[in-house]
Structures are given as structure tokens and as C-alpha cells.
Amino acid sequence: MTLETVGASFQGHTNLITGLGLSFDQTLLASASIDNTIKLWAFESRQLLASFDVQNIFGLVLSPNLRQLAYTIYTKDDNNICICDIPQKVLAQARNIARTKSNLDRLLHTTNIRHIYAAETSTYK
């Protein structure tokens, strides 16, 4: 059995990705890499919303309320868990992109149904 990729891949890290976190509402994806960055992405559009320099990052997780991000850092002598607030501007941007895509999908679906219905009703007349 083979997994098939859905949509475009997320591109932007320059080295091994060590952690991923997807928000429960599927609006935001967070990624960590040994390129020493945490990147925040709009999930549906794959758009990079923000990139933060974090030295020696290893893994990450999003809080259930999507207000904070916890990540681990590692060094030879130190291993820490750090918690930071996710910028509200980034969250608003991710939600706006998701809402816009949802509205567009709904509009396209409704328009297609109308065209199909119009085509079917004109055939029967």
C-alpha cells in the first residue's frame, strides 16, 4: 500500500525537519528543523506565514487553544522545553486564508450545482 501526497508540499526549510504540529482546526501547521528555524504555515494554501530563528531546536507541539507553541532545544550540556506565544497576527492570517478558501470552495460548489441543475432542467423542457 502506498500513501499518496495530497496537494503541494510545504517548501522552505533547508535541512532535516524534526517536528510538526497541526492545529485542531487545520488552519496552521508548525514545523521545526535543524536549519534552526520554526516555520508557521497556512495549512490549506501552504503559504509561509512566519519564520523564527531558534538555535538547536528538536521538536515542537501546538497548544490545544492554538495560543502557544512548546518546543525542545538540545545542546551537549543542556536540554530544555521552551514555551512561546504564537503571534496573534499570524493566527489571524492563517484563519483568514482558511476562511477565504472555504468561502471560495463553497461558492464554486454552489455555482457548479446551479450550472448542472440549469443544464438538466433545460434538457427536460
mmCIF file with all atom_site columns, C-alpha atoms in Angstrom:
data_model
loop_
_atom_site.group_PDB
_atom_site.id
_atom_site.type_symbol
_atom_site.label_atom_id
_atom_site.label_alt_id
_atom_site.label_comp_id
_atom_site.label_asym_id
_atom_site.label_entity_id
_atom_site.label_seq_id
_atom_site.pdbx_PDB_ins_code
_atom_site.Cartn_x
_atom_site.Cartn_y
_atom_site.Cartn_z
_atom_site.occupancy
_atom_site.B_iso_or_equiv
_atom_site.pdbx_formal_charge
_atom_site.auth_seq_id
_atom_site.auth_comp_id
_atom_site.auth_asym_id
_atom_site.auth_atom_id
_atom_site.pdbx_PDB_model_num
ATOM 1   C CA . MET A 1 1   ? 0.000   0.000  0.000   1.00 0.00 ? 1   MET A CA 1
ATOM 2   C CA . THR A 1 2   ? 1.298   3.469  -0.906  1.00 0.00 ? 2   THR A CA 1
ATOM 3   C CA . LEU A 1 3   ? 0.449   6.853  0.592   1.00 0.00 ? 3   LEU A CA 1
ATOM 4   C CA . GLU A 1 4   ? -0.403  9.485  -1.970  1.00 0.00 ? 4   GLU A CA 1
ATOM 5   C CA . THR A 1 5   ? 0.534   13.119 -1.382  1.00 0.00 ? 5   THR A CA 1
ATOM 6   C CA . VAL A 1 6   ? -2.439  15.464 -1.219  1.00 0.00 ? 6   VAL A CA 1
ATOM 7   C CA . GLY A 1 7   ? -1.763  18.917 -2.607  1.00 0.00 ? 7   GLY A CA 1
ATOM 8   C CA . ALA A 1 8   ? 1.566   20.671 -2.885  1.00 0.00 ? 8   ALA A CA 1
ATOM 9   C CA . SER A 1 9   ? 4.350   20.068 -0.406  1.00 0.00 ? 9   SER A CA 1
ATOM 10  C CA . PHE A 1 10  ? 5.465   22.696 2.095   1.00 0.00 ? 10  PHE A CA 1
ATOM 11  C CA . GLN A 1 11  ? 8.799   24.115 0.960   1.00 0.00 ? 11  GLN A CA 1
ATOM 12  C CA . GLY A 1 12  ? 11.100  26.419 2.866   1.00 0.00 ? 12  GLY A CA 1
ATOM 13  C CA . HIS A 1 13  ? 13.337  24.508 5.264   1.00 0.00 ? 13  HIS A CA 1
ATOM 14  C CA . THR A 1 14  ? 16.934  23.995 4.207   1.00 0.00 ? 14  THR A CA 1
ATOM 15  C CA . ASN A 1 15  ? 17.720  20.972 6.384   1.00 0.00 ? 15  ASN A CA 1
ATOM 16  C CA . LEU A 1 16  ? 16.125  17.991 8.124   1.00 0.00 ? 16  LEU A CA 1
ATOM 17  C CA . ILE A 1 17  ? 12.666  18.655 9.599   1.00 0.00 ? 17  ILE A CA 1
ATOM 18  C CA . THR A 1 18  ? 12.498  17.359 13.165  1.00 0.00 ? 18  THR A CA 1
ATOM 19  C CA . GLY A 1 19  ? 8.993   18.260 14.279  1.00 0.00 ? 19  GLY A CA 1
ATOM 20  C CA . LEU A 1 20  ? 5.495   19.068 13.041  1.00 0.00 ? 20  LEU A CA 1
ATOM 21  C CA . GLY A 1 21  ? 2.356   20.318 14.716  1.00 0.00 ? 21  GLY A CA 1
ATOM 22  C CA . LEU A 1 22  ? -1.060  20.749 13.057  1.00 0.00 ? 22  LEU A CA 1
ATOM 23  C CA . SER A 1 23  ? -3.771  22.839 14.693  1.00 0.00 ? 23  SER A CA 1
ATOM 24  C CA . PHE A 1 24  ? -7.002  21.042 15.550  1.00 0.00 ? 24  PHE A CA 1
ATOM 25  C CA . ASP A 1 25  ? -8.917  23.259 13.105  1.00 0.00 ? 25  ASP A CA 1
ATOM 26  C CA . GLN A 1 26  ? -6.363  22.565 10.341  1.00 0.00 ? 26  GLN A CA 1
ATOM 27  C CA . THR A 1 27  ? -5.584  26.238 9.750   1.00 0.00 ? 27  THR A CA 1
ATOM 28  C CA . LEU A 1 28  ? -1.974  26.293 10.956  1.00 0.00 ? 28  LEU A CA 1
ATOM 29  C CA . LEU A 1 29  ? 0.980   23.950 10.559  1.00 0.00 ? 29  LEU A CA 1
ATOM 30  C CA . ALA A 1 30  ? 4.149   24.498 12.591  1.00 0.00 ? 30  ALA A CA 1
ATOM 31  C CA . SER A 1 31  ? 7.441   22.901 11.602  1.00 0.00 ? 31  SER A CA 1
ATOM 32  C CA . ALA A 1 32  ? 10.853  22.695 13.257  1.00 0.00 ? 32  ALA A CA 1
ATOM 33  C CA . SER A 1 33  ? 14.133  21.974 11.517  1.00 0.00 ? 33  SER A CA 1
ATOM 34  C CA . ILE A 1 34  ? 17.800  21.580 12.239  1.00 0.00 ? 34  ILE A CA 1
ATOM 35  C CA . ASP A 1 35  ? 18.223  24.608 9.967   1.00 0.00 ? 35  ASP A CA 1
ATOM 36  C CA . ASN A 1 36  ? 17.482  26.371 13.297  1.00 0.00 ? 36  ASN A CA 1
ATOM 37  C CA . THR A 1 37  ? 14.053  27.668 12.334  1.00 0.00 ? 37  THR A CA 1
ATOM 38  C CA . ILE A 1 38  ? 10.444  27.237 13.363  1.00 0.00 ? 38  ILE A CA 1
ATOM 39  C CA . LYS A 1 39  ? 8.109   27.981 10.499  1.00 0.00 ? 39  LYS A CA 1
ATOM 40  C CA . LEU A 1 40  ? 4.376   28.654 10.696  1.00 0.00 ? 40  LEU A CA 1
ATOM 41  C CA . TRP A 1 41  ? 2.309   27.860 7.620   1.00 0.00 ? 41  TRP A CA 1
ATOM 42  C CA . ALA A 1 42  ? -1.277  28.359 6.463   1.00 0.00 ? 42  ALA A CA 1
ATOM 43  C CA . PHE A 1 43  ? -2.246  24.699 6.134   1.00 0.00 ? 43  PHE A CA 1
ATOM 44  C CA . GLU A 1 44  ? -4.627  24.834 3.170   1.00 0.00 ? 44  GLU A CA 1
ATOM 45  C CA . SER A 1 45  ? -2.666  27.264 0.987   1.00 0.00 ? 45  SER A CA 1
ATOM 46  C CA . ARG A 1 46  ? 0.815   26.040 2.053   1.00 0.00 ? 46  ARG A CA 1
ATOM 47  C CA . GLN A 1 47  ? 1.753   29.727 2.455   1.00 0.00 ? 47  GLN A CA 1
ATOM 48  C CA . LEU A 1 48  ? 4.639   30.522 4.797   1.00 0.00 ? 48  LEU A CA 1
ATOM 49  C CA . LEU A 1 49  ? 3.327   32.968 7.395   1.00 0.00 ? 49  LEU A CA 1
ATOM 50  C CA . ALA A 1 50  ? 6.333   33.386 9.688   1.00 0.00 ? 50  ALA A CA 1
ATOM 51  C CA . SER A 1 51  ? 9.810   32.044 10.317  1.00 0.00 ? 51  SER A CA 1
ATOM 52  C CA . PHE A 1 52  ? 11.645  32.269 13.644  1.00 0.00 ? 52  PHE A CA 1
ATOM 53  C CA . ASP A 1 53  ? 15.311  31.628 14.325  1.00 0.00 ? 53  ASP A CA 1
ATOM 54  C CA . VAL A 1 54  ? 15.711  29.144 17.181  1.00 0.00 ? 54  VAL A CA 1
ATOM 55  C CA . GLN A 1 55  ? 19.081  27.539 17.827  1.00 0.00 ? 55  GLN A CA 1
ATOM 56  C CA . ASN A 1 56  ? 19.256  23.767 18.350  1.00 0.00 ? 56  ASN A CA 1
ATOM 57  C CA . ILE A 1 57  ? 15.532  23.101 18.020  1.00 0.00 ? 57  ILE A CA 1
ATOM 58  C CA . PHE A 1 58  ? 14.467  19.496 18.012  1.00 0.00 ? 58  PHE A CA 1
ATOM 59  C CA . GLY A 1 59  ? 10.686  19.075 18.280  1.00 0.00 ? 59  GLY A CA 1
ATOM 60  C CA . LEU A 1 60  ? 7.511   21.061 18.818  1.00 0.00 ? 60  LEU A CA 1
ATOM 61  C CA . VAL A 1 61  ? 3.831   20.865 19.701  1.00 0.00 ? 61  VAL A CA 1
ATOM 62  C CA . LEU A 1 62  ? 0.944   23.341 19.447  1.00 0.00 ? 62  LEU A CA 1
ATOM 63  C CA . SER A 1 63  ? -1.288  24.028 22.433  1.00 0.00 ? 63  SER A CA 1
ATOM 64  C CA . PRO A 1 64  ? -4.917  22.909 22.037  1.00 0.00 ? 64  PRO A CA 1
ATOM 65  C CA . ASN A 1 65  ? -6.140  26.527 22.094  1.00 0.00 ? 65  ASN A CA 1
ATOM 66  C CA . LEU A 1 66  ? -3.520  27.454 19.442  1.00 0.00 ? 66  LEU A CA 1
ATOM 67  C CA . ARG A 1 67  ? -2.171  30.324 21.500  1.00 0.00 ? 67  ARG A CA 1
ATOM 68  C CA . GLN A 1 68  ? 1.184   28.810 22.360  1.00 0.00 ? 68  GLN A CA 1
ATOM 69  C CA . LEU A 1 69  ? 3.911   26.646 20.951  1.00 0.00 ? 69  LEU A CA 1
ATOM 70  C CA . ALA A 1 70  ? 6.162   24.384 23.011  1.00 0.00 ? 70  ALA A CA 1
ATOM 71  C CA . TYR A 1 71  ? 9.469   23.249 21.602  1.00 0.00 ? 71  TYR A CA 1
ATOM 72  C CA . THR A 1 72  ? 12.550  21.411 22.756  1.00 0.00 ? 72  THR A CA 1
ATOM 73  C CA . ILE A 1 73  ? 16.134  22.506 22.311  1.00 0.00 ? 73  ILE A CA 1
ATOM 74  C CA . TYR A 1 74  ? 19.198  20.373 22.688  1.00 0.00 ? 74  TYR A CA 1
ATOM 75  C CA . THR A 1 75  ? 22.870  21.032 23.229  1.00 0.00 ? 75  THR A CA 1
ATOM 76  C CA . LYS A 1 76  ? 25.702  18.935 24.569  1.00 0.00 ? 76  LYS A CA 1
ATOM 77  C CA . ASP A 1 77  ? 25.109  20.248 28.096  1.00 0.00 ? 77  ASP A CA 1
ATOM 78  C CA . ASP A 1 78  ? 21.516  21.411 28.059  1.00 0.00 ? 78  ASP A CA 1
ATOM 79  C CA . ASN A 1 79  ? 18.084  20.107 27.074  1.00 0.00 ? 79  ASN A CA 1
ATOM 80  C CA . ASN A 1 80  ? 15.157  22.447 27.619  1.00 0.00 ? 80  ASN A CA 1
ATOM 81  C CA . ILE A 1 81  ? 11.475  22.761 26.895  1.00 0.00 ? 81  ILE A CA 1
ATOM 82  C CA . CYS A 1 82  ? 10.543  26.293 25.858  1.00 0.00 ? 82  CYS A CA 1
ATOM 83  C CA . ILE A 1 83  ? 7.079   27.803 25.534  1.00 0.00 ? 83  ILE A CA 1
ATOM 84  C CA . CYS A 1 84  ? 6.258   30.866 23.465  1.00 0.00 ? 84  CYS A CA 1
ATOM 85  C CA . ASP A 1 85  ? 3.136   32.722 22.399  1.00 0.00 ? 85  ASP A CA 1
ATOM 86  C CA . ILE A 1 86  ? 2.109   32.403 18.770  1.00 0.00 ? 86  ILE A CA 1
ATOM 87  C CA . PRO A 1 87  ? 1.760   35.932 17.359  1.00 0.00 ? 87  PRO A CA 1
ATOM 88  C CA . GLN A 1 88  ? -1.911  36.888 17.018  1.00 0.00 ? 88  GLN A CA 1
ATOM 89  C CA . LYS A 1 89  ? -1.201  38.404 13.611  1.00 0.00 ? 89  LYS A CA 1
ATOM 90  C CA . VAL A 1 90  ? -0.043  35.004 12.326  1.00 0.00 ? 90  VAL A CA 1
ATOM 91  C CA . LEU A 1 91  ? -3.115  33.235 13.745  1.00 0.00 ? 91  LEU A CA 1
ATOM 92  C CA . ALA A 1 92  ? -5.454  35.819 12.227  1.00 0.00 ? 92  ALA A CA 1
ATOM 93  C CA . GLN A 1 93  ? -3.734  35.493 8.859   1.00 0.00 ? 93  GLN A CA 1
ATOM 94  C CA . ALA A 1 94  ? -3.984  31.670 8.905   1.00 0.00 ? 94  ALA A CA 1
ATOM 95  C CA . ARG A 1 95  ? -7.668  31.782 9.829   1.00 0.00 ? 95  ARG A CA 1
ATOM 96  C CA . ASN A 1 96  ? -8.398  34.412 7.196   1.00 0.00 ? 96  ASN A CA 1
ATOM 97  C CA . ILE A 1 97  ? -6.727  32.307 4.493   1.00 0.00 ? 97  ILE A CA 1
ATOM 98  C CA . ALA A 1 98  ? -8.695  29.227 5.601   1.00 0.00 ? 98  ALA A CA 1
ATOM 99  C CA . ARG A 1 99  ? -11.965 31.183 5.707   1.00 0.00 ? 99  ARG A CA 1
ATOM 100 C CA . THR A 1 100 ? -11.345 32.675 2.250   1.00 0.00 ? 100 THR A CA 1
ATOM 101 C CA . LYS A 1 101 ? -10.583 29.242 0.790   1.00 0.00 ? 101 LYS A CA 1
ATOM 102 C CA . SER A 1 102 ? -13.653 27.745 2.462   1.00 0.00 ? 102 SER A CA 1
ATOM 103 C CA . ASN A 1 103 ? -15.883 30.510 1.103   1.00 0.00 ? 103 ASN A CA 1
ATOM 104 C CA . LEU A 1 104 ? -14.381 30.116 -2.373  1.00 0.00 ? 104 LEU A CA 1
ATOM 105 C CA . ASP A 1 105 ? -14.874 26.333 -2.306  1.00 0.00 ? 105 ASP A CA 1
ATOM 106 C CA . ARG A 1 106 ? -18.464 26.796 -1.179  1.00 0.00 ? 106 ARG A CA 1
ATOM 107 C CA . LEU A 1 107 ? -19.096 29.363 -3.924  1.00 0.00 ? 107 LEU A CA 1
ATOM 108 C CA . LEU A 1 108 ? -17.560 27.159 -6.612  1.00 0.00 ? 108 LEU A CA 1
ATOM 109 C CA . HIS A 1 109 ? -19.545 24.153 -5.399  1.00 0.00 ? 109 HIS A CA 1
ATOM 110 C CA . THR A 1 110 ? -22.796 26.133 -5.351  1.00 0.00 ? 110 THR A CA 1
ATOM 111 C CA . THR A 1 111 ? -22.118 27.583 -8.807  1.00 0.00 ? 111 THR A CA 1
ATOM 112 C CA . ASN A 1 112 ? -21.371 24.132 -10.237 1.00 0.00 ? 112 ASN A CA 1
ATOM 113 C CA . ILE A 1 113 ? -24.594 22.761 -8.781  1.00 0.00 ? 113 ILE A CA 1
ATOM 114 C CA . ARG A 1 114 ? -26.548 25.653 -10.312 1.00 0.00 ? 114 ARG A CA 1
ATOM 115 C CA . HIS A 1 115 ? -24.964 25.041 -13.722 1.00 0.00 ? 115 HIS A CA 1
ATOM 116 C CA . ILE A 1 116 ? -25.681 21.325 -13.541 1.00 0.00 ? 116 ILE A CA 1
ATOM 117 C CA . TYR A 1 117 ? -29.263 21.982 -12.418 1.00 0.00 ? 117 TYR A CA 1
ATOM 118 C CA . ALA A 1 118 ? -29.761 24.579 -15.168 1.00 0.00 ? 118 ALA A CA 1
ATOM 119 C CA . ALA A 1 119 ? -28.374 22.195 -17.755 1.00 0.00 ? 119 ALA A CA 1
ATOM 120 C CA . GLU A 1 120 ? -30.594 19.360 -16.524 1.00 0.00 ? 120 GLU A CA 1
ATOM 121 C CA . THR A 1 121 ? -33.758 21.476 -16.382 1.00 0.00 ? 121 THR A CA 1
ATOM 122 C CA . SER A 1 122 ? -33.176 22.940 -19.851 1.00 0.00 ? 122 SER A CA 1
ATOM 123 C CA . THR A 1 123 ? -32.787 19.406 -21.238 1.00 0.00 ? 123 THR A CA 1
ATOM 124 C CA . TYR A 1 124 ? -36.178 18.368 -19.926 1.00 0.00 ? 124 TYR A CA 1
ATOM 125 C CA . LYS A 1 125 ? -38.052 21.392 -21.340 1.00 0.00 ? 125 LYS A CA 1
#
